[in-house]
């Protein structure tokens, strides 16, 4: 019986060591990908960026730049900060799930903009394609408003990370989105939705989600001459009263200096009013709006 018990313990130790070894191998592979991607960004090396960036992310970036009427691929590298180096950061979680993986780093994340970096989180997502792991996206998580969490992490307490589902890889590789041509007019959808979650789709292409927010998001493909379509759905969120005001607007932006954005569409309900749970509306971007946009 003792011999059997010792054998079981030995097997468990071997399995634990093997698992830790696999985690170390995964971490090294992912960090190599990130370093390659970071160097491509710093050197403005488009072929290298293509080689190491996930296919769906490449198309997403191109769609965004086209919707902003910026030059691709030159605009990829027109960013206000440098991607932070991993040197000096602590990898507090490296986790894989199917063909997705996520690395979370804690420490003084330096974007090279001056000042003294503080302790925060850097979350980097990866996806696995036929040729290997690819960089997907990185997110900076400020802990400035969470001093207790910062103190916990400094002590090695990872409970905040472990209980936050967004810090785990989803296990599903996003599909490559449809290619969107260069927009004729740059536009954003603005939503004010305290106490509610709102989904908006513009022209059956550009999908947006807002939760208890006051925010604006770029419309993929911009707006079109003539008829445009806005569809939306609204639902309550925990803590909402159900009588809050709601606004959904589309603004079109001029590329002429000094010309203000045009409000091309609005669905608004004042506080206490009745909000439609879903709707589909159209608006026309006409010649008068075009002349106003051009500063005529």
PDB file of C-alpha atoms in Angstrom:
ATOM      1  CA  UNK A   1       0.000   0.000   0.000  1.00  0.00           C
ATOM      2  CA  UNK A   2       2.836   2.368   0.897  1.00  0.00           C
ATOM      3  CA  UNK A   3       4.596   1.477  -2.335  1.00  0.00           C
ATOM      4  CA  UNK A   4       1.411   2.281  -4.316  1.00  0.00           C
ATOM      5  CA  UNK A   5       1.043   5.585  -2.474  1.00  0.00           C
ATOM      6  CA  UNK A   6       4.651   6.521  -3.238  1.00  0.00           C
ATOM      7  CA  UNK A   7       4.104   5.636  -6.905  1.00  0.00           C
ATOM      8  CA  UNK A   8       1.005   7.850  -7.113  1.00  0.00           C
ATOM      9  CA  UNK A   9       2.873  10.736  -5.470  1.00  0.00           C
ATOM     10  CA  UNK A  10       5.770  10.299  -7.903  1.00  0.00           C
ATOM     11  CA  UNK A  11       3.419  10.330 -10.897  1.00  0.00           C
ATOM     12  CA  UNK A  12       1.720  13.487  -9.626  1.00  0.00           C
ATOM     13  CA  UNK A  13       5.084  15.198  -9.168  1.00  0.00           C
ATOM     14  CA  UNK A  14       6.102  14.197 -12.695  1.00  0.00           C
ATOM     15  CA  UNK A  15       2.803  15.475 -14.115  1.00  0.00           C
ATOM     16  CA  UNK A  16       3.189  18.798 -12.261  1.00  0.00           C
ATOM     17  CA  UNK A  17       6.754  19.217 -13.493  1.00  0.00           C
ATOM     18  CA  UNK A  18       5.684  18.368 -17.053  1.00  0.00           C
ATOM     19  CA  UNK A  19       2.864  20.926 -16.862  1.00  0.00           C
ATOM     20  CA  UNK A  20       5.219  23.599 -15.595  1.00  0.00           C
ATOM     21  CA  UNK A  21       7.648  22.725 -18.370  1.00  0.00           C
ATOM     22  CA  UNK A  22       4.918  23.075 -20.957  1.00  0.00           C
ATOM     23  CA  UNK A  23       3.960  26.481 -19.522  1.00  0.00           C
ATOM     24  CA  UNK A  24       7.580  27.618 -19.749  1.00  0.00           C
ATOM     25  CA  UNK A  25       7.813  26.492 -23.370  1.00  0.00           C
ATOM     26  CA  UNK A  26       4.572  28.291 -24.217  1.00  0.00           C
ATOM     27  CA  UNK A  27       5.741  31.457 -22.460  1.00  0.00           C
ATOM     28  CA  UNK A  28       9.033  31.477 -24.359  1.00  0.00           C
ATOM     29  CA  UNK A  29       7.271  30.949 -27.712  1.00  0.00           C
ATOM     30  CA  UNK A  30       4.785  33.749 -27.068  1.00  0.00           C
ATOM     31  CA  UNK A  31       7.407  36.168 -25.811  1.00  0.00           C
ATOM     32  CA  UNK A  32       9.509  35.550 -28.924  1.00  0.00           C
ATOM     33  CA  UNK A  33       6.476  36.466 -31.026  1.00  0.00           C
ATOM     34  CA  UNK A  34       5.876  39.653 -29.044  1.00  0.00           C
ATOM     35  CA  UNK A  35       9.529  40.723 -29.300  1.00  0.00           C
ATOM     36  CA  UNK A  36       9.466  40.118 -33.075  1.00  0.00           C
ATOM     37  CA  UNK A  37       6.255  42.152 -33.410  1.00  0.00           C
ATOM     38  CA  UNK A  38       7.607  44.960 -31.214  1.00  0.00           C
ATOM     39  CA  UNK A  39      10.785  45.188 -33.297  1.00  0.00           C
ATOM     40  CA  UNK A  40       8.689  45.324 -36.474  1.00  0.00           C
ATOM     41  CA  UNK A  41       6.713  48.244 -35.045  1.00  0.00           C
ATOM     42  CA  UNK A  42       9.813  50.138 -33.933  1.00  0.00           C
ATOM     43  CA  UNK A  43      11.608  49.590 -37.253  1.00  0.00           C
ATOM     44  CA  UNK A  44       8.408  50.268 -39.263  1.00  0.00           C
ATOM     45  CA  UNK A  45       8.996  46.945 -41.049  1.00  0.00           C
ATOM     46  CA  UNK A  46       5.731  46.041 -42.800  1.00  0.00           C
ATOM     47  CA  UNK A  47       6.793  42.569 -44.116  1.00  0.00           C
ATOM     48  CA  UNK A  48       7.904  41.609 -40.584  1.00  0.00           C
ATOM     49  CA  UNK A  49       4.658  42.982 -39.129  1.00  0.00           C
ATOM     50  CA  UNK A  50       2.670  40.902 -41.635  1.00  0.00           C
ATOM     51  CA  UNK A  51       4.668  37.787 -40.810  1.00  0.00           C
ATOM     52  CA  UNK A  52       3.953  37.870 -37.078  1.00  0.00           C
ATOM     53  CA  UNK A  53       0.483  39.487 -36.837  1.00  0.00           C
ATOM     54  CA  UNK A  54      -2.685  37.374 -36.827  1.00  0.00           C
ATOM     55  CA  UNK A  55      -4.621  37.387 -40.111  1.00  0.00           C
ATOM     56  CA  UNK A  56      -7.840  38.683 -38.559  1.00  0.00           C
ATOM     57  CA  UNK A  57      -5.936  41.472 -36.787  1.00  0.00           C
ATOM     58  CA  UNK A  58      -4.220  42.527 -40.019  1.00  0.00           C
ATOM     59  CA  UNK A  59      -7.571  42.953 -41.754  1.00  0.00           C
ATOM     60  CA  UNK A  60      -9.094  44.683 -38.735  1.00  0.00           C
ATOM     61  CA  UNK A  61      -6.248  47.213 -38.686  1.00  0.00           C
ATOM     62  CA  UNK A  62      -6.530  47.819 -42.435  1.00  0.00           C
ATOM     63  CA  UNK A  63     -10.311  48.269 -42.176  1.00  0.00           C
ATOM     64  CA  UNK A  64      -9.877  50.821 -39.384  1.00  0.00           C
ATOM     65  CA  UNK A  65      -7.241  52.793 -41.287  1.00  0.00           C
ATOM     66  CA  UNK A  66      -9.384  52.738 -44.440  1.00  0.00           C
ATOM     67  CA  UNK A  67     -12.342  53.984 -42.390  1.00  0.00           C
ATOM     68  CA  UNK A  68     -10.158  56.822 -41.090  1.00  0.00           C
ATOM     69  CA  UNK A  69      -8.966  57.561 -44.647  1.00  0.00           C
ATOM     70  CA  UNK A  70      -5.363  57.007 -43.584  1.00  0.00           C
ATOM     71  CA  UNK A  71      -2.642  55.556 -45.789  1.00  0.00           C
ATOM     72  CA  UNK A  72      -2.078  51.802 -45.432  1.00  0.00           C
ATOM     73  CA  UNK A  73       0.410  50.355 -44.500  1.00  0.00           C
ATOM     74  CA  UNK A  74       2.282  53.566 -43.597  1.00  0.00           C
ATOM     75  CA  UNK A  75      -0.278  54.505 -40.921  1.00  0.00           C
ATOM     76  CA  UNK A  76       0.238  51.224 -39.040  1.00  0.00           C
ATOM     77  CA  UNK A  77       3.401  52.688 -37.583  1.00  0.00           C
ATOM     78  CA  UNK A  78       2.083  56.194 -36.934  1.00  0.00           C
ATOM     79  CA  UNK A  79       1.425  55.581 -33.253  1.00  0.00           C
ATOM     80  CA  UNK A  80       1.972  58.002 -30.354  1.00  0.00           C
ATOM     81  CA  UNK A  81       3.986  55.584 -28.192  1.00  0.00           C
ATOM     82  CA  UNK A  82       6.395  52.697 -28.564  1.00  0.00           C
ATOM     83  CA  UNK A  83       5.226  49.195 -27.607  1.00  0.00           C
ATOM     84  CA  UNK A  84       6.582  48.490 -24.116  1.00  0.00           C
ATOM     85  CA  UNK A  85       9.445  46.069 -23.644  1.00  0.00           C
ATOM     86  CA  UNK A  86       8.910  42.972 -21.494  1.00  0.00           C
ATOM     87  CA  UNK A  87      12.286  43.344 -19.797  1.00  0.00           C
ATOM     88  CA  UNK A  88      11.808  44.015 -16.096  1.00  0.00           C
ATOM     89  CA  UNK A  89       8.175  42.897 -16.090  1.00  0.00           C
ATOM     90  CA  UNK A  90       6.901  39.858 -14.211  1.00  0.00           C
ATOM     91  CA  UNK A  91       4.844  37.293 -16.115  1.00  0.00           C
ATOM     92  CA  UNK A  92       2.077  36.685 -13.587  1.00  0.00           C
ATOM     93  CA  UNK A  93      -0.039  34.485 -15.855  1.00  0.00           C
ATOM     94  CA  UNK A  94       0.605  32.591 -19.084  1.00  0.00           C
ATOM     95  CA  UNK A  95      -2.391  30.601 -20.191  1.00  0.00           C
ATOM     96  CA  UNK A  96      -3.379  28.761 -23.366  1.00  0.00           C
ATOM     97  CA  UNK A  97      -6.828  27.657 -24.465  1.00  0.00           C
ATOM     98  CA  UNK A  98      -7.017  25.792 -27.745  1.00  0.00           C
ATOM     99  CA  UNK A  99      -5.547  28.021 -30.450  1.00  0.00           C
ATOM    100  CA  UNK A 100      -5.577  31.135 -28.262  1.00  0.00           C
ATOM    101  CA  UNK A 101      -3.270  32.274 -25.491  1.00  0.00           C
ATOM    102  CA  UNK A 102      -2.873  35.218 -23.172  1.00  0.00           C
ATOM    103  CA  UNK A 103       0.147  36.545 -21.276  1.00  0.00           C
ATOM    104  CA  UNK A 104      -0.264  38.968 -18.385  1.00  0.00           C
ATOM    105  CA  UNK A 105       2.663  41.010 -17.124  1.00  0.00           C
ATOM    106  CA  UNK A 106       2.939  43.139 -13.999  1.00  0.00           C
ATOM    107  CA  UNK A 107       5.433  45.906 -13.380  1.00  0.00           C
ATOM    108  CA  UNK A 108       6.596  49.321 -14.532  1.00  0.00           C
ATOM    109  CA  UNK A 109       5.278  49.367 -18.101  1.00  0.00           C
ATOM    110  CA  UNK A 110       7.227  51.966 -20.055  1.00  0.00           C
ATOM    111  CA  UNK A 111       5.783  53.419 -23.281  1.00  0.00           C
ATOM    112  CA  UNK A 112       8.727  55.755 -23.730  1.00  0.00           C
ATOM    113  CA  UNK A 113       6.774  58.975 -23.265  1.00  0.00           C
ATOM    114  CA  UNK A 114       8.726  60.285 -20.279  1.00  0.00           C
ATOM    115  CA  UNK A 115       7.884  60.370 -16.613  1.00  0.00           C
ATOM    116  CA  UNK A 116       8.294  57.586 -14.100  1.00  0.00           C
ATOM    117  CA  UNK A 117       6.336  54.432 -15.059  1.00  0.00           C
ATOM    118  CA  UNK A 118       4.158  52.926 -12.328  1.00  0.00           C
ATOM    119  CA  UNK A 119       3.178  49.329 -11.616  1.00  0.00           C
ATOM    120  CA  UNK A 120       0.341  48.235 -13.909  1.00  0.00           C
ATOM    121  CA  UNK A 121      -0.701  45.303 -16.103  1.00  0.00           C
ATOM    122  CA  UNK A 122       0.073  44.518 -19.726  1.00  0.00           C
ATOM    123  CA  UNK A 123      -2.220  41.892 -21.266  1.00  0.00           C
ATOM    124  CA  UNK A 124      -1.090  40.376 -24.584  1.00  0.00           C
ATOM    125  CA  UNK A 125      -3.277  38.086 -26.714  1.00  0.00           C
ATOM    126  CA  UNK A 126      -2.031  35.549 -29.252  1.00  0.00           C
ATOM    127  CA  UNK A 127      -3.646  33.140 -31.718  1.00  0.00           C
ATOM    128  CA  UNK A 128      -2.195  30.045 -33.326  1.00  0.00           C
ATOM    129  CA  UNK A 129      -2.285  29.771 -37.110  1.00  0.00           C
ATOM    130  CA  UNK A 130      -0.874  27.165 -39.501  1.00  0.00           C
ATOM    131  CA  UNK A 131       2.601  28.703 -39.336  1.00  0.00           C
ATOM    132  CA  UNK A 132       2.631  29.087 -35.558  1.00  0.00           C
ATOM    133  CA  UNK A 133       1.715  31.578 -32.860  1.00  0.00           C
ATOM    134  CA  UNK A 134       0.844  35.122 -33.972  1.00  0.00           C
ATOM    135  CA  UNK A 135       0.462  38.405 -32.135  1.00  0.00           C
ATOM    136  CA  UNK A 136      -3.138  39.570 -31.835  1.00  0.00           C
ATOM    137  CA  UNK A 137      -3.513  42.576 -29.549  1.00  0.00           C
ATOM    138  CA  UNK A 138      -2.133  44.118 -26.349  1.00  0.00           C
ATOM    139  CA  UNK A 139      -4.025  46.015 -23.660  1.00  0.00           C
ATOM    140  CA  UNK A 140      -2.654  48.265 -20.948  1.00  0.00           C
ATOM    141  CA  UNK A 141      -4.603  47.953 -17.700  1.00  0.00           C
ATOM    142  CA  UNK A 142      -4.042  50.873 -15.334  1.00  0.00           C
ATOM    143  CA  UNK A 143      -4.187  50.062 -11.635  1.00  0.00           C
ATOM    144  CA  UNK A 144      -4.123  53.696 -10.598  1.00  0.00           C
ATOM    145  CA  UNK A 145      -7.709  53.529  -9.349  1.00  0.00           C
ATOM    146  CA  UNK A 146      -7.141  50.097  -7.787  1.00  0.00           C
ATOM    147  CA  UNK A 147      -4.457  50.597  -5.133  1.00  0.00           C
ATOM    148  CA  UNK A 148      -5.574  47.510  -3.195  1.00  0.00           C
ATOM    149  CA  UNK A 149      -5.143  45.325  -6.291  1.00  0.00           C
ATOM    150  CA  UNK A 150      -1.738  46.855  -6.942  1.00  0.00           C
ATOM    151  CA  UNK A 151      -0.712  46.038  -3.376  1.00  0.00           C
ATOM    152  CA  UNK A 152      -2.001  42.453  -3.709  1.00  0.00           C
ATOM    153  CA  UNK A 153      -0.070  41.890  -6.938  1.00  0.00           C
ATOM    154  CA  UNK A 154       3.089  43.306  -5.368  1.00  0.00           C
ATOM    155  CA  UNK A 155       2.769  40.579  -2.725  1.00  0.00           C
ATOM    156  CA  UNK A 156       2.208  37.851  -5.323  1.00  0.00           C
ATOM    157  CA  UNK A 157      -1.549  37.599  -4.713  1.00  0.00           C
ATOM    158  CA  UNK A 158      -3.101  36.859  -8.125  1.00  0.00           C
ATOM    159  CA  UNK A 159      -6.732  36.586  -7.004  1.00  0.00           C
ATOM    160  CA  UNK A 160      -7.731  39.690  -9.004  1.00  0.00           C
ATOM    161  CA  UNK A 161      -6.408  38.136 -12.210  1.00  0.00           C
ATOM    162  CA  UNK A 162      -7.755  34.669 -11.475  1.00  0.00           C
ATOM    163  CA  UNK A 163     -11.317  35.864 -10.838  1.00  0.00           C
ATOM    164  CA  UNK A 164     -11.488  38.236 -13.842  1.00  0.00           C
ATOM    165  CA  UNK A 165     -12.775  36.244 -16.807  1.00  0.00           C
ATOM    166  CA  UNK A 166     -11.427  38.765 -19.324  1.00  0.00           C
ATOM    167  CA  UNK A 167      -7.928  37.708 -18.283  1.00  0.00           C
ATOM    168  CA  UNK A 168      -8.417  34.166 -19.640  1.00  0.00           C
ATOM    169  CA  UNK A 169      -8.007  33.269 -23.341  1.00  0.00           C
ATOM    170  CA  UNK A 170     -11.374  32.653 -24.999  1.00  0.00           C
ATOM    171  CA  UNK A 171     -10.360  29.560 -26.970  1.00  0.00           C
ATOM    172  CA  UNK A 172     -11.849  30.764 -30.263  1.00  0.00           C
ATOM    173  CA  UNK A 173      -9.844  32.424 -33.043  1.00  0.00           C
ATOM    174  CA  UNK A 174     -11.844  35.341 -34.508  1.00  0.00           C
ATOM    175  CA  UNK A 175     -12.711  35.058 -38.196  1.00  0.00           C
ATOM    176  CA  UNK A 176     -11.034  37.344 -40.707  1.00  0.00           C
ATOM    177  CA  UNK A 177     -13.469  40.239 -41.223  1.00  0.00           C
ATOM    178  CA  UNK A 178     -14.636  41.300 -44.649  1.00  0.00           C
ATOM    179  CA  UNK A 179     -12.398  43.818 -46.394  1.00  0.00           C
ATOM    180  CA  UNK A 180     -13.726  47.375 -46.196  1.00  0.00           C
ATOM    181  CA  UNK A 181     -12.701  49.894 -48.863  1.00  0.00           C
ATOM    182  CA  UNK A 182     -11.496  53.415 -48.117  1.00  0.00           C
ATOM    183  CA  UNK A 183     -14.375  55.401 -46.650  1.00  0.00           C
ATOM    184  CA  UNK A 184     -15.646  58.420 -48.547  1.00  0.00           C
ATOM    185  CA  UNK A 185     -16.669  60.147 -45.316  1.00  0.00           C
ATOM    186  CA  UNK A 186     -15.249  59.491 -41.837  1.00  0.00           C
ATOM    187  CA  UNK A 187     -17.981  58.882 -39.271  1.00  0.00           C
ATOM    188  CA  UNK A 188     -18.509  57.811 -35.661  1.00  0.00           C
ATOM    189  CA  UNK A 189     -21.482  56.455 -33.764  1.00  0.00           C
ATOM    190  CA  UNK A 190     -22.015  58.103 -30.387  1.00  0.00           C
ATOM    191  CA  UNK A 191     -24.089  56.495 -27.632  1.00  0.00           C
ATOM    192  CA  UNK A 192     -25.164  57.808 -24.236  1.00  0.00           C
ATOM    193  CA  UNK A 193     -26.762  54.917 -22.344  1.00  0.00           C
ATOM    194  CA  UNK A 194     -26.601  55.106 -18.530  1.00  0.00           C
ATOM    195  CA  UNK A 195     -28.169  51.994 -17.001  1.00  0.00           C
ATOM    196  CA  UNK A 196     -28.413  50.204 -20.335  1.00  0.00           C
ATOM    197  CA  UNK A 197     -26.497  48.079 -22.845  1.00  0.00           C
ATOM    198  CA  UNK A 198     -26.849  49.135 -26.465  1.00  0.00           C
ATOM    199  CA  UNK A 199     -25.810  47.358 -29.667  1.00  0.00           C
ATOM    200  CA  UNK A 200     -25.705  49.387 -32.883  1.00  0.00           C
ATOM    201  CA  UNK A 201     -25.059  48.298 -36.470  1.00  0.00           C
ATOM    202  CA  UNK A 202     -24.504  50.836 -39.235  1.00  0.00           C
ATOM    203  CA  UNK A 203     -25.162  49.886 -42.865  1.00  0.00           C
ATOM    204  CA  UNK A 204     -25.170  46.174 -41.905  1.00  0.00           C
ATOM    205  CA  UNK A 205     -21.354  46.342 -41.699  1.00  0.00           C
ATOM    206  CA  UNK A 206     -20.124  48.248 -38.671  1.00  0.00           C
ATOM    207  CA  UNK A 207     -21.082  46.614 -35.356  1.00  0.00           C
ATOM    208  CA  UNK A 208     -20.785  48.393 -32.008  1.00  0.00           C
ATOM    209  CA  UNK A 209     -21.504  47.578 -28.374  1.00  0.00           C
ATOM    210  CA  UNK A 210     -21.871  50.039 -25.494  1.00  0.00           C
ATOM    211  CA  UNK A 211     -22.559  49.284 -21.855  1.00  0.00           C
ATOM    212  CA  UNK A 212     -23.641  51.923 -19.343  1.00  0.00           C
ATOM    213  CA  UNK A 213     -21.495  54.366 -21.276  1.00  0.00           C
ATOM    214  CA  UNK A 214     -20.971  57.722 -22.907  1.00  0.00           C
ATOM    215  CA  UNK A 215     -18.704  56.899 -25.804  1.00  0.00           C
ATOM    216  CA  UNK A 216     -18.077  57.169 -29.540  1.00  0.00           C
ATOM    217  CA  UNK A 217     -16.729  54.515 -31.901  1.00  0.00           C
ATOM    218  CA  UNK A 218     -15.433  54.698 -35.462  1.00  0.00           C
ATOM    219  CA  UNK A 219     -17.894  53.461 -38.111  1.00  0.00           C
ATOM    220  CA  UNK A 220     -16.235  50.907 -40.354  1.00  0.00           C
ATOM    221  CA  UNK A 221     -16.681  52.092 -43.939  1.00  0.00           C
ATOM    222  CA  UNK A 222     -17.931  55.512 -42.841  1.00  0.00           C
ATOM    223  CA  UNK A 223     -21.255  56.794 -44.161  1.00  0.00           C
ATOM    224  CA  UNK A 224     -22.426  56.744 -47.763  1.00  0.00           C
ATOM    225  CA  UNK A 225     -23.933  59.278 -50.101  1.00  0.00           C
ATOM    226  CA  UNK A 226     -27.700  58.928 -49.931  1.00  0.00           C
ATOM    227  CA  UNK A 227     -29.453  56.414 -47.704  1.00  0.00           C
ATOM    228  CA  UNK A 228     -27.758  54.919 -44.633  1.00  0.00           C
ATOM    229  CA  UNK A 229     -29.189  52.449 -42.123  1.00  0.00           C
ATOM    230  CA  UNK A 230     -28.887  52.315 -38.336  1.00  0.00           C
ATOM    231  CA  UNK A 231     -30.239  49.332 -36.417  1.00  0.00           C
ATOM    232  CA  UNK A 232     -30.061  49.037 -32.636  1.00  0.00           C
ATOM    233  CA  UNK A 233     -31.126  47.009 -29.634  1.00  0.00           C
ATOM    234  CA  UNK A 234     -31.385  48.158 -26.021  1.00  0.00           C
ATOM    235  CA  UNK A 235     -31.560  46.229 -22.755  1.00  0.00           C
ATOM    236  CA  UNK A 236     -31.147  47.005 -19.066  1.00  0.00           C
ATOM    237  CA  UNK A 237     -28.072  46.280 -16.985  1.00  0.00           C
ATOM    238  CA  UNK A 238     -27.820  45.535 -13.260  1.00  0.00           C
ATOM    239  CA  UNK A 239     -28.253  48.722 -11.289  1.00  0.00           C
ATOM    240  CA  UNK A 240     -30.176  50.491 -14.038  1.00  0.00           C
ATOM    241  CA  UNK A 241     -33.509  52.127 -13.204  1.00  0.00           C
ATOM    242  CA  UNK A 242     -35.037  51.830 -16.669  1.00  0.00           C
ATOM    243  CA  UNK A 243     -35.998  55.493 -16.890  1.00  0.00           C
ATOM    244  CA  UNK A 244     -32.615  56.972 -17.843  1.00  0.00           C
ATOM    245  CA  UNK A 245     -32.123  59.125 -20.918  1.00  0.00           C
ATOM    246  CA  UNK A 246     -30.771  57.532 -24.104  1.00  0.00           C
ATOM    247  CA  UNK A 247     -29.077  58.945 -27.187  1.00  0.00           C
ATOM    248  CA  UNK A 248     -27.747  57.297 -30.341  1.00  0.00           C
ATOM    249  CA  UNK A 249     -26.146  59.626 -32.876  1.00  0.00           C
ATOM    250  CA  UNK A 250     -24.031  59.449 -36.022  1.00  0.00           C
ATOM    251  CA  UNK A 251     -21.508  62.205 -36.608  1.00  0.00           C
ATOM    252  CA  UNK A 252     -19.669  62.759 -39.894  1.00  0.00           C
ATOM    253  CA  UNK A 253     -16.246  64.399 -39.756  1.00  0.00           C
ATOM    254  CA  UNK A 254     -14.711  66.870 -42.159  1.00  0.00           C
ATOM    255  CA  UNK A 255     -11.121  66.774 -43.352  1.00  0.00           C
ATOM    256  CA  UNK A 256     -11.213  70.530 -43.859  1.00  0.00           C
ATOM    257  CA  UNK A 257      -9.577  72.484 -41.029  1.00  0.00           C
ATOM    258  CA  UNK A 258     -12.048  74.404 -38.909  1.00  0.00           C
ATOM    259  CA  UNK A 259     -15.165  72.577 -40.125  1.00  0.00           C
ATOM    260  CA  UNK A 260     -17.088  70.984 -37.268  1.00  0.00           C
ATOM    261  CA  UNK A 261     -18.589  67.459 -37.429  1.00  0.00           C
ATOM    262  CA  UNK A 262     -22.131  67.100 -38.758  1.00  0.00           C
ATOM    263  CA  UNK A 263     -24.816  65.288 -36.768  1.00  0.00           C
ATOM    264  CA  UNK A 264     -26.330  63.157 -39.516  1.00  0.00           C
ATOM    265  CA  UNK A 265     -28.595  60.971 -37.360  1.00  0.00           C
ATOM    266  CA  UNK A 266     -30.125  60.995 -33.891  1.00  0.00           C
ATOM    267  CA  UNK A 267     -32.402  58.773 -31.861  1.00  0.00           C
ATOM    268  CA  UNK A 268     -32.944  60.348 -28.466  1.00  0.00           C
ATOM    269  CA  UNK A 269     -35.205  59.659 -25.498  1.00  0.00           C
ATOM    270  CA  UNK A 270     -35.311  62.052 -22.551  1.00  0.00           C
ATOM    271  CA  UNK A 271     -35.228  60.822 -18.960  1.00  0.00           C
ATOM    272  CA  UNK A 272     -38.503  59.113 -18.103  1.00  0.00           C
ATOM    273  CA  UNK A 273     -39.385  58.530 -21.753  1.00  0.00           C
ATOM    274  CA  UNK A 274     -40.176  55.212 -23.420  1.00  0.00           C
ATOM    275  CA  UNK A 275     -37.155  53.539 -25.041  1.00  0.00           C
ATOM    276  CA  UNK A 276     -37.706  51.118 -27.908  1.00  0.00           C
ATOM    277  CA  UNK A 277     -36.118  47.735 -27.206  1.00  0.00           C
ATOM    278  CA  UNK A 278     -35.015  47.517 -30.846  1.00  0.00           C
ATOM    279  CA  UNK A 279     -35.344  49.522 -33.993  1.00  0.00           C
ATOM    280  CA  UNK A 280     -34.126  50.140 -37.518  1.00  0.00           C
ATOM    281  CA  UNK A 281     -33.954  53.624 -38.941  1.00  0.00           C
ATOM    282  CA  UNK A 282     -32.511  55.321 -42.003  1.00  0.00           C
ATOM    283  CA  UNK A 283     -30.987  58.706 -42.612  1.00  0.00           C
ATOM    284  CA  UNK A 284     -29.932  60.446 -45.803  1.00  0.00           C
ATOM    285  CA  UNK A 285     -26.532  61.988 -46.237  1.00  0.00           C
ATOM    286  CA  UNK A 286     -27.440  64.553 -48.873  1.00  0.00           C
ATOM    287  CA  UNK A 287     -25.735  67.172 -51.034  1.00  0.00           C
ATOM    288  CA  UNK A 288     -26.329  69.942 -48.472  1.00  0.00           C
ATOM    289  CA  UNK A 289     -24.500  67.919 -45.825  1.00  0.00           C
ATOM    290  CA  UNK A 290     -21.644  67.213 -48.249  1.00  0.00           C
ATOM    291  CA  UNK A 291     -21.265  70.956 -48.979  1.00  0.00           C
ATOM    292  CA  UNK A 292     -21.298  71.710 -45.249  1.00  0.00           C
ATOM    293  CA  UNK A 293     -18.649  69.037 -44.670  1.00  0.00           C
ATOM    294  CA  UNK A 294     -16.486  70.573 -47.388  1.00  0.00           C
ATOM    295  CA  UNK A 295     -16.794  74.001 -45.792  1.00  0.00           C
ATOM    296  CA  UNK A 296     -18.863  75.473 -48.641  1.00  0.00           C
TER     297      UNK A 296
END
